[in-house]
Amino acid sequence: MEYERQLRDGQALIERALQSCFAGREPMANIYDAMEYSLMAGGKRIRPLLTLEVCRMCGGDVAQALPFACAVEMIHTYSLIHDDLPCMDDDDLRRGKPTNHKIYGEATAVLAGDALLTAAFETALEQSSGVPSDRVVAAAACLAHAAGARGMVGGQSLDMAAEGRAVTRRDVEDLQKLKTGALLSAAAEMGCVIAGGGTDDRAAVRRYAQKLGLAFQVRDDMLDVEGDERTLGKPIGSDQANEKTTFVTLLGMDGCRELVDTLTDAAVAALEPFGGRADFLCWLARALAGRES
Amino acid sequence: MEYERQLRDGQALIERALQSCFAGREPMANIYDAMEYSLMAGGKRIRPLLTLEVCRMCGGDVAQALPFACAVEMIHTYSLIHDDLPCMDDDDLRRGKPTNHKIYGEATAVLAGDALLTAAFETALEQSSGVPSDRVVAAAACLAHAAGARGMVGGQSLDMAAEGRAVTRRDVEDLQKLKTGALLSAAAEMGCVIAGGGTDDRAAVRRYAQKLGLAFQVRDDMLDVEGDERTLGKPIGSDQANEKTTFVTLLGMDGCRELVDTLTDAAVAALEPFGGRADFLCWLARALAGRES
């Protein structure tokens, strides 16, 4: 219960911080509406939570990590808007609501994504007063690296190239490490950097996030088969319909369940050096492993 | 002749620095190809030149400004790729070559734009060794602000909203200040920040770039009427075909010529405090005012 409360408190803090980014919005009202529509559409806020909670675990000031938490959520959101575009995955629904381009049109959806990606760096670089500049540079560089062609965008590019073709487990793992793992890792690592954590702490945190990220994706593939459409807010069975190679097609449901547990154990083990300060993040890894949405 | 040589030397330096960004490119070969195709497609490299030459004028080390020069050109290039998309301006030709999506498809063009925008910040933040961290943060923040919803993307959004509607000279100026002026200003201002310039220097440089940026856009509108298609590398008359309100429709060709001259004089005047160190940038403003492409 205590952890669930910490989760809700963190999520509420993130919601308020994200909302405050839309304070002085005019005169480009339409683009801000489109940005806000997707950014404030809910979601679990896992990435910014990782930033805040890793910062806390590493002895840092959570308030100082908040601009970086917002930044990573903005990048996650922009990637969803662009992934949903007709020329990409062509999705009509996201979290139970029409996708951005369904409401605002394709051109504005492209621009809203571009603006959110840019706003991520603006937020991280402009609102980080109190954080030593070298940490700001290191954290923002970590985010940029993870979000780009060697990270998330590279993963999305590989994903499109792989569609409808037979691929191995190794291929799928490599792809997911880039497509979802890189940004999750950066989210966690930034929290450590802001707190002033050293090389060993950064490596432990990265290992935790990498294992958690892969477990998250395997669970995602499972939910596309066994999930409840209303809880998920999106139709299930889309991977099969798209003839996508997923962890489920490669390992079966039982194999996936086992893999999620193994990865979650490894995530938890990675935080051993932090002792009791890692309790919340260990609980979070287990909660995500059993999530239904 | 001396200035033209300095121009060519600067352009060559920028070409080499941009090319070196594509060194360790695999395994996401396709996305890198698409990024490189547009980034290395030529162009005058005005924005990165401003960064380097303003840095030099303010007494800084040009080599330290190079990552920021590359960053601003990457952002300019990504904006062209996305602007050319079918859902935006739907252009087939850019600088005499097929547009990015014509070669790589829409999905890869969207991703290549996203990757270039992200690479801009990665380059500025990761390759800026030797520059004090507080200057790196200030310069990158300046870039993010200028590129986003309160700058370039906001301008593009306004531009789309204005299409086909009657608009006033004030509207067109406000739009262009965001769409092209903001990034040109940031390009120049970053050079000053990297050099450690103070508030007065920054203000003077910004004023120069704002006047130069507006003159640049007025000249652009003129070239769309009187330009040579082969020199320009794109068809002329597109503004008229799209019933666009431009400086030419508002002021006529003679009015435009006068405005370009007035703005160029103001740009040159803004650099008076720098004395002879501003000679190249004054020459550049005059050269751009008379350009044929």
Coordinates of C-alpha atoms in Angstrom, one line a residue:
Chain A
M1 CA 0.0 0.0 0.0
E2 CA 2.8 2.3 0.9
Y3 CA 4.4 1.7 -2.5
E4 CA 1.2 2.2 -4.3
R5 CA 0.8 5.6 -2.6
Q6 CA 4.4 6.5 -3.6
L7 CA 3.5 5.5 -7.1
R8 CA 0.4 7.7 -7.2
D9 CA 2.2 10.6 -5.5
G10 CA 4.9 10.4 -8.2
Q11 CA 2.4 10.2 -11.0
A12 CA 0.5 13.2 -9.6
L13 CA 3.7 15.2 -9.4
I14 CA 4.5 14.4 -13.0
E15 CA 1.0 15.3 -14.2
R16 CA 1.2 18.7 -12.6
A17 CA 4.7 19.4 -14.0
L18 CA 3.7 18.3 -17.5
Q19 CA 0.5 20.4 -17.3
S20 CA 2.5 23.5 -16.2
C21 CA 4.5 23.3 -19.5
F22 CA 1.3 24.6 -21.3
A23 CA 1.0 27.8 -19.2
G24 CA 1.9 30.6 -21.7
R25 CA 0.7 28.9 -24.8
E26 CA -0.6 31.5 -27.2
P27 CA -0.2 32.6 -30.0
M28 CA 0.4 29.1 -31.5
A29 CA -2.8 27.7 -29.9
N30 CA -3.5 24.9 -32.3
I31 CA -0.1 23.3 -32.1
Y32 CA -0.2 23.5 -28.2
D33 CA -3.6 21.9 -28.2
A34 CA -2.3 19.0 -30.2
M35 CA 0.8 18.7 -28.0
E36 CA -1.3 18.8 -24.8
Y37 CA -3.9 16.3 -26.2
S38 CA -1.3 13.5 -26.4
L39 CA 1.0 14.5 -23.5
M40 CA -1.9 14.7 -21.0
A41 CA -3.7 11.6 -22.3
G42 CA -2.7 9.6 -19.2
G43 CA -0.5 6.6 -19.3
K44 CA 1.5 5.1 -16.5
R45 CA 4.3 7.7 -16.6
I46 CA 6.8 4.9 -16.1
R47 CA 9.7 6.7 -17.6
P48 CA 9.5 9.9 -15.6
L49 CA 8.8 7.9 -12.5
L50 CA 12.1 6.1 -13.1
T51 CA 13.9 9.4 -13.4
L52 CA 12.4 10.7 -10.1
E53 CA 12.8 7.5 -8.1
V54 CA 16.3 6.7 -9.3
C55 CA 17.3 10.3 -8.3
R56 CA 15.8 9.7 -4.9
M57 CA 17.5 6.3 -4.5
C58 CA 20.8 7.9 -5.4
G59 CA 20.4 10.5 -2.7
G60 CA 19.4 13.4 -5.0
D61 CA 16.7 16.1 -4.9
V62 CA 13.6 14.8 -6.7
A63 CA 12.6 18.4 -7.6
Q64 CA 15.8 18.8 -9.5
A65 CA 15.1 15.7 -11.5
L66 CA 11.6 16.9 -12.5
P67 CA 12.5 18.8 -15.7
F68 CA 14.3 15.7 -16.9
A69 CA 11.4 13.5 -16.0
C70 CA 9.1 15.7 -18.0
A71 CA 11.6 15.7 -20.9
V72 CA 11.6 11.9 -21.2
E73 CA 7.8 11.7 -21.1
M74 CA 7.7 14.3 -23.9
I75 CA 10.0 12.2 -26.0
H76 CA 8.0 9.1 -25.3
T77 CA 4.8 11.0 -26.3
Y78 CA 6.2 12.4 -29.5
S79 CA 7.3 8.9 -30.6
L80 CA 3.8 7.6 -30.1
I81 CA 2.3 10.5 -32.2
H82 CA 4.7 9.8 -35.0
D83 CA 4.4 6.0 -34.8
D84 CA 0.6 6.3 -35.1
L85 CA 0.7 8.3 -38.3
P86 CA -0.8 6.8 -41.5
C87 CA 2.6 6.4 -43.1
M88 CA 3.9 4.5 -40.0
D89 CA 1.6 2.1 -38.0
D90 CA -1.6 3.9 -39.1
D91 CA -3.4 3.5 -35.7
D92 CA -6.7 5.2 -35.0
L93 CA -6.8 4.6 -31.2
R94 CA -4.3 5.2 -28.4
R95 CA -5.1 4.7 -24.8
G96 CA -8.8 4.4 -25.7
K97 CA -8.8 7.8 -27.5
P98 CA -8.5 8.8 -31.2
T99 CA -4.9 9.2 -32.2
N100 CA -3.4 12.7 -32.6
H101 CA -3.7 12.9 -36.4
K102 CA -7.3 11.7 -36.2
I103 CA -8.2 14.8 -34.2
Y104 CA -5.8 17.4 -35.6
G105 CA -4.8 16.1 -39.0
E106 CA -1.6 14.7 -40.2
A107 CA 0.4 17.9 -40.7
T108 CA -0.4 19.2 -37.2
A109 CA 0.4 15.7 -35.7
V110 CA 3.8 15.7 -37.4
L111 CA 4.5 19.3 -36.0
A112 CA 3.1 18.4 -32.6
G113 CA 5.6 15.5 -32.4
D114 CA 8.4 17.7 -33.6
A115 CA 7.5 20.4 -31.0
L116 CA 7.3 17.9 -28.2
L117 CA 10.7 16.4 -29.1
T118 CA 12.1 19.9 -29.1
A119 CA 10.3 20.9 -25.9
A120 CA 11.9 18.0 -24.2
F121 CA 15.4 19.5 -24.6
E122 CA 14.1 23.0 -23.9
T123 CA 12.6 21.8 -20.6
A124 CA 15.6 19.9 -19.5
L125 CA 18.0 22.7 -20.4
E126 CA 16.0 25.7 -19.3
Q127 CA 14.3 24.6 -16.2
S128 CA 17.2 22.8 -14.5
S129 CA 18.3 25.7 -12.2
G130 CA 20.1 24.5 -9.2
V131 CA 21.5 21.5 -11.0
P132 CA 25.3 21.8 -11.7
S133 CA 25.7 22.5 -15.4
D134 CA 28.0 19.5 -16.0
R135 CA 25.2 17.2 -14.8
V136 CA 22.6 19.0 -17.0
V137 CA 24.9 18.4 -20.0
A138 CA 25.5 14.8 -19.1
A139 CA 21.8 14.0 -18.5
A140 CA 20.6 15.8 -21.6
A141 CA 23.3 14.1 -23.7
C142 CA 22.2 10.7 -22.3
L143 CA 18.6 11.5 -23.3
A144 CA 19.6 12.7 -26.8
H145 CA 21.7 9.6 -27.4
A146 CA 18.9 7.2 -26.3
A147 CA 16.2 9.0 -28.3
G148 CA 18.1 9.1 -31.7
A149 CA 19.3 6.9 -34.5
R150 CA 21.4 4.8 -32.2
G151 CA 18.5 4.4 -29.9
M152 CA 14.7 4.7 -30.1
V153 CA 14.4 6.1 -33.7
G154 CA 16.9 3.4 -34.9
G155 CA 14.7 0.8 -33.2
Q156 CA 11.6 2.1 -34.9
S157 CA 13.4 2.1 -38.2
L158 CA 14.5 -1.6 -37.7
D159 CA 11.0 -2.5 -36.6
M160 CA 9.6 -1.2 -39.9
A161 CA 12.2 -3.0 -41.9
A162 CA 11.5 -6.3 -40.0
E163 CA 7.7 -6.2 -40.5
G164 CA 6.2 -9.3 -42.1
R165 CA 9.6 -10.9 -42.3
A166 CA 10.7 -13.9 -40.2
V167 CA 13.1 -12.7 -37.5
T168 CA 15.0 -14.5 -34.7
R169 CA 14.7 -14.0 -31.0
R170 CA 18.0 -12.2 -31.1
D171 CA 16.7 -9.8 -33.8
V172 CA 13.6 -9.1 -31.7
E173 CA 15.6 -8.5 -28.5
D174 CA 18.1 -6.2 -30.3
L175 CA 15.2 -4.2 -31.8
Q176 CA 13.4 -3.8 -28.5
K177 CA 16.5 -2.8 -26.7
L178 CA 16.7 0.1 -29.0
K179 CA 13.0 0.8 -29.5
T180 CA 11.8 0.8 -25.9
G181 CA 14.9 -0.2 -23.8
A182 CA 17.1 2.8 -24.7
L183 CA 14.7 5.5 -23.5
L184 CA 13.8 3.6 -20.3
S185 CA 17.5 3.2 -19.6
A186 CA 18.1 6.9 -20.2
A187 CA 15.1 7.8 -18.0
A188 CA 16.7 5.9 -15.1
E189 CA 20.2 6.9 -15.8
M190 CA 19.3 10.6 -15.9
G191 CA 18.0 10.4 -12.3
C192 CA 21.3 9.0 -11.2
V193 CA 23.3 11.7 -13.1
I194 CA 21.2 14.5 -11.6
A195 CA 21.8 13.0 -8.1
G196 CA 25.6 13.0 -8.8
G197 CA 25.9 9.2 -8.9
G198 CA 29.2 7.7 -9.9
T199 CA 30.1 5.3 -12.6
D200 CA 29.2 2.2 -10.6
D201 CA 25.8 3.6 -9.6
R202 CA 25.1 4.5 -13.3
A203 CA 26.0 1.0 -14.5
A204 CA 23.8 -0.6 -11.8
V205 CA 20.9 1.7 -12.6
R206 CA 21.3 1.1 -16.4
R207 CA 21.3 -2.7 -15.8
Y208 CA 18.1 -2.5 -13.8
A209 CA 16.4 -0.4 -16.5
Q210 CA 17.6 -2.6 -19.3
K211 CA 16.2 -5.7 -17.7
L212 CA 13.0 -4.0 -16.7
G213 CA 12.6 -2.6 -20.2
L214 CA 12.9 -5.9 -21.8
A215 CA 10.5 -7.5 -19.3
F216 CA 8.1 -4.6 -20.0
Q217 CA 8.1 -5.4 -23.7
V218 CA 7.7 -9.2 -23.3
R219 CA 4.7 -8.4 -21.0
D220 CA 3.4 -6.0 -23.7
D221 CA 3.5 -8.8 -26.3
M222 CA 1.7 -11.1 -23.9
L223 CA -1.1 -8.5 -23.2
D224 CA -1.6 -8.2 -27.0
V225 CA -2.8 -11.9 -26.8
E226 CA -4.4 -12.3 -23.4
G227 CA -5.2 -8.7 -22.4
D228 CA -8.6 -7.1 -21.8
E229 CA -9.4 -4.5 -24.5
R230 CA -11.1 -2.2 -22.1
T231 CA -8.3 -2.3 -19.5
L232 CA -5.7 -1.8 -22.2
G233 CA -7.6 0.9 -24.0
K234 CA -6.7 -0.6 -27.4
P235 CA -7.7 -3.6 -29.5
I236 CA -5.8 -6.8 -28.8
G237 CA -4.5 -9.2 -31.5
S238 CA -2.9 -6.5 -33.6
D239 CA 0.5 -8.2 -33.7
Q240 CA -1.0 -11.4 -35.1
A241 CA -3.1 -9.5 -37.6
N242 CA 0.1 -7.7 -38.7
E243 CA 2.0 -11.1 -38.9
K244 CA 4.5 -9.6 -36.5
T245 CA 7.2 -11.7 -34.9
T246 CA 6.9 -11.1 -31.1
F247 CA 8.2 -12.8 -28.0
V248 CA 4.9 -14.7 -27.9
T249 CA 5.4 -16.2 -31.4
L250 CA 9.0 -17.0 -30.6
L251 CA 8.6 -18.4 -27.0
G252 CA 4.9 -19.1 -26.4
M253 CA 3.0 -17.7 -23.5
D254 CA 4.6 -19.9 -20.9
G255 CA 8.1 -19.1 -22.2
C256 CA 7.2 -15.4 -22.0
R257 CA 5.9 -15.7 -18.4
E258 CA 9.2 -17.4 -17.4
L259 CA 11.3 -14.8 -19.3
V260 CA 9.5 -11.9 -17.6
D261 CA 10.2 -13.4 -14.2
T262 CA 13.8 -14.0 -15.0
L263 CA 14.3 -10.5 -16.3
T264 CA 12.5 -9.0 -13.3
D265 CA 14.7 -11.0 -10.9
A266 CA 17.8 -9.7 -12.7
A267 CA 16.4 -6.1 -12.5
V268 CA 15.9 -6.4 -8.8
A269 CA 19.3 -8.0 -8.3
A270 CA 21.0 -5.1 -10.2
L271 CA 19.9 -2.7 -7.4
E272 CA 21.4 -4.8 -4.5
P273 CA 24.2 -2.2 -4.0
F274 CA 21.5 0.3 -3.0
G275 CA 20.1 -1.9 -0.2
G276 CA 16.8 -0.7 1.3
R277 CA 16.8 2.5 -0.7
A278 CA 15.9 0.4 -3.8
D279 CA 12.7 -1.0 -2.2
F280 CA 10.3 1.1 -4.3
L281 CA 12.1 0.4 -7.6
C282 CA 12.2 -3.3 -6.8
W283 CA 8.5 -3.3 -6.0
L284 CA 7.9 -1.3 -9.3
A285 CA 9.7 -3.9 -11.4
R286 CA 7.5 -6.7 -9.9
A287 CA 4.3 -4.6 -10.3
L288 CA 5.1 -4.0 -14.0
A289 CA 5.8 -7.7 -14.5
G290 CA 2.3 -8.6 -13.3
R291 CA 0.5 -5.6 -14.9
E292 CA -2.8 -6.0 -16.8
S293 CA -2.5 -2.8 -18.9
Chain B
M1 CA 37.7 38.2 -52.8
E2 CA 39.1 37.7 -49.3
Y3 CA 35.6 37.4 -47.9
E4 CA 34.5 35.0 -50.5
R5 CA 37.5 32.8 -49.6
Q6 CA 36.5 33.0 -45.9
L7 CA 33.0 32.0 -46.9
R8 CA 34.3 29.0 -48.9
D9 CA 36.6 28.0 -46.1
G10 CA 33.8 28.1 -43.5
Q11 CA 31.5 26.1 -45.8
A12 CA 34.2 23.5 -46.3
L13 CA 34.8 23.2 -42.6
I14 CA 31.1 22.7 -42.0
E15 CA 30.8 20.1 -44.8
R16 CA 33.6 18.1 -43.2
A17 CA 32.1 18.3 -39.7
L18 CA 28.7 17.3 -40.9
Q19 CA 30.1 14.4 -42.9
S20 CA 32.0 13.1 -39.9
C21 CA 28.7 12.7 -38.0
F22 CA 28.1 9.7 -40.2
A23 CA 31.2 7.8 -39.3
G24 CA 30.0 4.8 -37.2
R25 CA 26.7 4.4 -38.9
E26 CA 25.7 0.8 -38.9
P27 CA 23.5 -1.1 -37.9
M28 CA 20.7 1.4 -38.7
A29 CA 22.0 1.9 -42.2
N30 CA 18.8 2.9 -43.9
I31 CA 17.9 5.7 -41.5
Y32 CA 21.5 7.0 -41.7
D33 CA 21.3 7.0 -45.5
A34 CA 18.2 9.1 -45.4
M35 CA 19.6 11.5 -42.8
E36 CA 22.8 11.9 -44.8
Y37 CA 21.0 12.3 -48.1
S38 CA 19.3 15.5 -47.0
L39 CA 22.0 16.8 -44.7
M40 CA 24.8 16.5 -47.3
A41 CA 22.6 17.9 -50.2
G42 CA 24.5 21.1 -50.2
G43 CA 22.9 24.5 -49.5
K44 CA 24.6 27.7 -48.5
R45 CA 25.1 26.6 -44.8
I46 CA 24.2 30.1 -43.7
R47 CA 23.1 29.2 -40.2
P48 CA 26.2 27.3 -39.2
L49 CA 28.3 30.0 -40.9
L50 CA 26.7 32.5 -38.6
T51 CA 27.5 30.4 -35.6
L52 CA 31.2 30.1 -36.5
E53 CA 31.7 33.7 -37.6
V54 CA 29.8 35.3 -34.7
C55 CA 31.9 33.2 -32.4
R56 CA 35.1 34.4 -34.2
M57 CA 33.9 38.0 -34.1
C58 CA 33.2 37.7 -30.3
G59 CA 36.7 36.5 -29.7
G60 CA 35.9 32.8 -29.3
D61 CA 37.5 29.6 -30.6
V62 CA 35.7 28.7 -33.9
A63 CA 36.5 25.0 -33.3
Q64 CA 34.5 25.1 -30.1
A65 CA 31.5 26.5 -32.0
L66 CA 31.6 23.7 -34.6
P67 CA 29.3 21.2 -32.8
F68 CA 26.7 23.9 -32.4
A69 CA 27.1 25.0 -36.0
C70 CA 26.4 21.4 -37.1
A71 CA 23.5 21.2 -34.7
V72 CA 21.7 24.2 -36.2
E73 CA 22.2 22.9 -39.7
M74 CA 20.7 19.5 -38.6
I75 CA 17.6 21.2 -37.3
H76 CA 17.3 23.3 -40.5
T77 CA 17.6 20.1 -42.5
Y78 CA 15.1 18.1 -40.5
S79 CA 12.6 21.0 -40.9
L80 CA 13.0 20.9 -44.7
I81 CA 12.4 17.1 -44.7
H82 CA 9.2 17.3 -42.7
D83 CA 8.0 20.4 -44.5
D84 CA 8.3 18.6 -47.9
L85 CA 6.1 15.6 -46.7
P86 CA 2.9 14.9 -48.6
C87 CA 0.8 15.9 -45.6
M88 CA 2.7 19.3 -45.4
D89 CA 3.8 21.2 -48.5
D90 CA 4.0 18.0 -50.6
D91 CA 7.1 19.0 -52.5
D92 CA 8.9 16.6 -55.0
L93 CA 12.1 18.7 -55.4
R94 CA 14.5 20.3 -53.1
R95 CA 17.8 21.9 -54.2
G96 CA 17.3 20.2 -57.6
K97 CA 17.1 16.7 -56.1
P98 CA 14.1 14.5 -55.3
T99 CA 12.9 15.2 -51.7
N100 CA 13.7 12.8 -48.9
H101 CA 10.3 10.9 -49.0
K102 CA 10.5 10.5 -52.7
I103 CA 13.6 8.5 -52.3
Y104 CA 13.2 6.7 -48.9
G105 CA 9.4 6.7 -48.5
E106 CA 7.3 8.8 -46.0
A107 CA 7.9 6.7 -42.9
T108 CA 11.7 6.8 -43.2
A109 CA 11.5 10.5 -44.1
V110 CA 9.5 11.2 -40.9
L111 CA 12.1 9.2 -38.9
A112 CA 15.1 10.7 -40.6
G113 CA 13.7 14.1 -39.6
D114 CA 13.2 13.0 -36.0
A115 CA 16.7 11.5 -35.9
L116 CA 18.3 14.7 -37.3
L117 CA 16.5 16.9 -34.7
T118 CA 17.6 14.5 -32.0
A119 CA 21.2 14.3 -33.4
A120 CA 21.4 18.1 -33.2
F121 CA 21.2 18.0 -29.4
E122 CA 23.3 14.9 -29.2
T123 CA 26.0 16.7 -31.2
A124 CA 25.8 20.0 -29.3
L125 CA 25.9 18.2 -25.9
E126 CA 28.3 15.4 -26.5
Q127 CA 30.9 17.0 -28.8
S128 CA 31.4 20.3 -26.9
S129 CA 34.4 19.3 -24.9
G130 CA 36.5 22.3 -23.9
V131 CA 33.4 24.6 -23.7
P132 CA 32.4 25.5 -20.1
S133 CA 29.3 23.5 -19.2
D134 CA 27.2 26.6 -18.4
R135 CA 27.8 27.9 -22.0
V136 CA 26.9 24.5 -23.5
V137 CA 23.6 24.6 -21.5
A138 CA 22.9 28.2 -22.5
A139 CA 23.6 27.7 -26.2
A140 CA 21.7 24.4 -26.4
A141 CA 18.7 26.0 -24.6
C142 CA 18.8 28.9 -27.0
L143 CA 18.6 26.4 -29.9
A144 CA 15.8 24.4 -28.4
H145 CA 13.7 27.5 -27.7
A146 CA 14.2 28.8 -31.3
A147 CA 13.4 25.4 -32.9
G148 CA 10.2 24.7 -31.0
A149 CA 6.6 25.7 -30.6
R150 CA 7.6 29.3 -29.6
G151 CA 9.9 29.4 -32.7
M152 CA 10.3 27.5 -35.9
V153 CA 7.7 24.9 -35.4
G154 CA 5.2 27.5 -34.2
G155 CA 5.9 29.5 -37.4
Q156 CA 5.3 26.5 -39.6
S157 CA 2.1 25.9 -37.8
L158 CA 1.0 29.5 -38.3
D159 CA 2.0 29.2 -42.0
M160 CA -0.2 26.2 -42.6
A161 CA -3.1 28.0 -40.8
A162 CA -2.6 31.1 -43.0
E163 CA -2.5 29.3 -46.3
G164 CA -5.0 30.6 -48.9
R165 CA -6.3 33.2 -46.5
A166 CA -5.8 37.0 -46.8
V167 CA -3.2 38.1 -44.3
T168 CA -1.6 41.4 -43.5
R169 CA 2.1 42.4 -43.7
R170 CA 2.2 42.3 -39.9
D171 CA 1.0 38.6 -40.0
V172 CA 3.5 37.7 -42.6
E173 CA 6.3 39.4 -40.7
D174 CA 5.3 37.7 -37.4
L175 CA 5.1 34.3 -39.1
Q176 CA 8.5 34.7 -40.8
K177 CA 10.2 35.9 -37.6
L178 CA 9.2 32.5 -36.1
K179 CA 9.5 30.3 -39.1
T180 CA 12.9 31.4 -40.4
G181 CA 14.0 34.2 -38.1
A182 CA 14.1 32.4 -34.8
L183 CA 16.6 29.7 -36.0
L184 CA 18.8 32.2 -37.8
S185 CA 18.9 34.3 -34.6
A186 CA 19.8 31.3 -32.4
A187 CA 22.5 30.3 -34.9
A188 CA 24.2 33.6 -34.4
E189 CA 23.5 33.9 -30.7
M190 CA 25.0 30.5 -30.0
G191 CA 28.3 31.7 -31.5
C192 CA 28.3 34.6 -29.1
V193 CA 27.4 32.4 -26.1
I194 CA 30.2 29.9 -26.9
A195 CA 32.6 32.8 -27.1
G196 CA 31.5 34.0 -23.7
G197 CA 29.9 37.2 -25.0
G198 CA 27.9 39.3 -22.5
T199 CA 24.4 40.5 -22.6
D200 CA 25.1 43.5 -24.8
D201 CA 27.0 41.4 -27.3
R202 CA 24.2 38.9 -27.4
A203 CA 21.6 41.6 -28.0
A204 CA 23.6 43.2 -30.8
V205 CA 24.1 39.8 -32.5
R206 CA 20.5 38.9 -32.1
R207 CA 19.5 42.2 -33.7
Y208 CA 21.8 41.6 -36.7
A209 CA 20.4 38.1 -37.2
Q210 CA 16.8 39.2 -36.9
K211 CA 17.2 41.9 -39.6
L212 CA 19.3 39.6 -41.8
G213 CA 16.7 36.8 -41.4
L214 CA 13.8 39.0 -42.5
A215 CA 15.8 40.4 -45.4
F216 CA 16.6 36.8 -46.3
Q217 CA 12.9 35.9 -46.4
V218 CA 11.9 38.9 -48.5
R219 CA 14.7 38.1 -51.0
D220 CA 13.4 34.5 -51.0
D221 CA 9.9 35.7 -51.9
M222 CA 11.4 37.9 -54.7
L223 CA 13.4 35.0 -56.1
D224 CA 10.2 32.9 -56.3
V225 CA 9.1 35.5 -58.9
E226 CA 12.2 36.6 -60.7
G227 CA 14.7 33.8 -59.9
D228 CA 16.2 31.4 -62.4
E229 CA 14.9 27.8 -61.9
R230 CA 18.3 26.2 -62.6
T231 CA 20.2 28.5 -60.3
L232 CA 17.6 28.0 -57.6
G233 CA 17.3 24.3 -58.0
K234 CA 13.5 24.5 -57.6
P235 CA 10.6 25.7 -59.7
I236 CA 9.6 29.3 -59.4
G237 CA 6.1 30.7 -59.1
S238 CA 5.0 28.2 -56.4
D239 CA 3.8 31.0 -54.0
Q240 CA 1.5 32.4 -56.7
A241 CA 0.3 28.9 -57.6
N242 CA -0.5 28.3 -53.9
E243 CA -2.2 31.7 -53.6
K244 CA 0.2 32.5 -50.8
T245 CA 0.4 36.0 -49.3
T246 CA 4.1 36.9 -49.6
F247 CA 6.1 40.1 -49.2
V248 CA 5.9 40.4 -53.0
T249 CA 2.0 40.3 -53.1
L250 CA 2.0 42.8 -50.2
L251 CA 4.7 45.3 -51.3
G252 CA 5.5 44.6 -54.9
M253 CA 9.0 43.9 -56.3
D254 CA 10.2 47.5 -55.8
G255 CA 8.9 47.7 -52.3
C256 CA 10.6 44.4 -51.6
R257 CA 14.0 45.6 -53.0
E258 CA 13.8 48.7 -50.8
L259 CA 12.8 46.6 -47.7
V260 CA 15.7 44.2 -48.3
D261 CA 18.1 47.2 -48.4
T262 CA 16.7 48.9 -45.3
L263 CA 16.9 45.6 -43.3
T264 CA 20.4 44.9 -44.5
D265 CA 21.5 48.4 -43.5
A266 CA 20.0 47.8 -40.0
A267 CA 21.7 44.4 -39.8
V268 CA 25.1 46.0 -40.6
A269 CA 24.4 48.9 -38.1
A270 CA 23.7 46.4 -35.3
L271 CA 27.3 45.2 -35.5
E272 CA 28.9 48.7 -35.1
P273 CA 30.0 47.9 -31.6
F274 CA 32.3 45.2 -33.0
G275 CA 34.2 47.6 -35.3
G276 CA 36.4 45.9 -37.9
R277 CA 35.9 42.4 -36.4
A278 CA 32.4 42.5 -37.9
D279 CA 33.6 43.1 -41.5
F280 CA 32.9 39.6 -42.7
L281 CA 29.4 39.4 -41.3
C282 CA 28.6 42.8 -42.7
W283 CA 29.8 41.6 -46.1
L284 CA 27.7 38.5 -45.7
A285 CA 24.6 40.4 -45.0
R286 CA 25.1 42.5 -48.2
A287 CA 26.0 39.3 -50.2
L288 CA 22.8 37.6 -49.1
A289 CA 20.7 40.7 -50.0
G290 CA 21.9 40.4 -53.6
R291 CA 21.9 36.7 -53.9
E292 CA 20.4 34.9 -56.9
S293 CA 19.8 31.5 -55.2

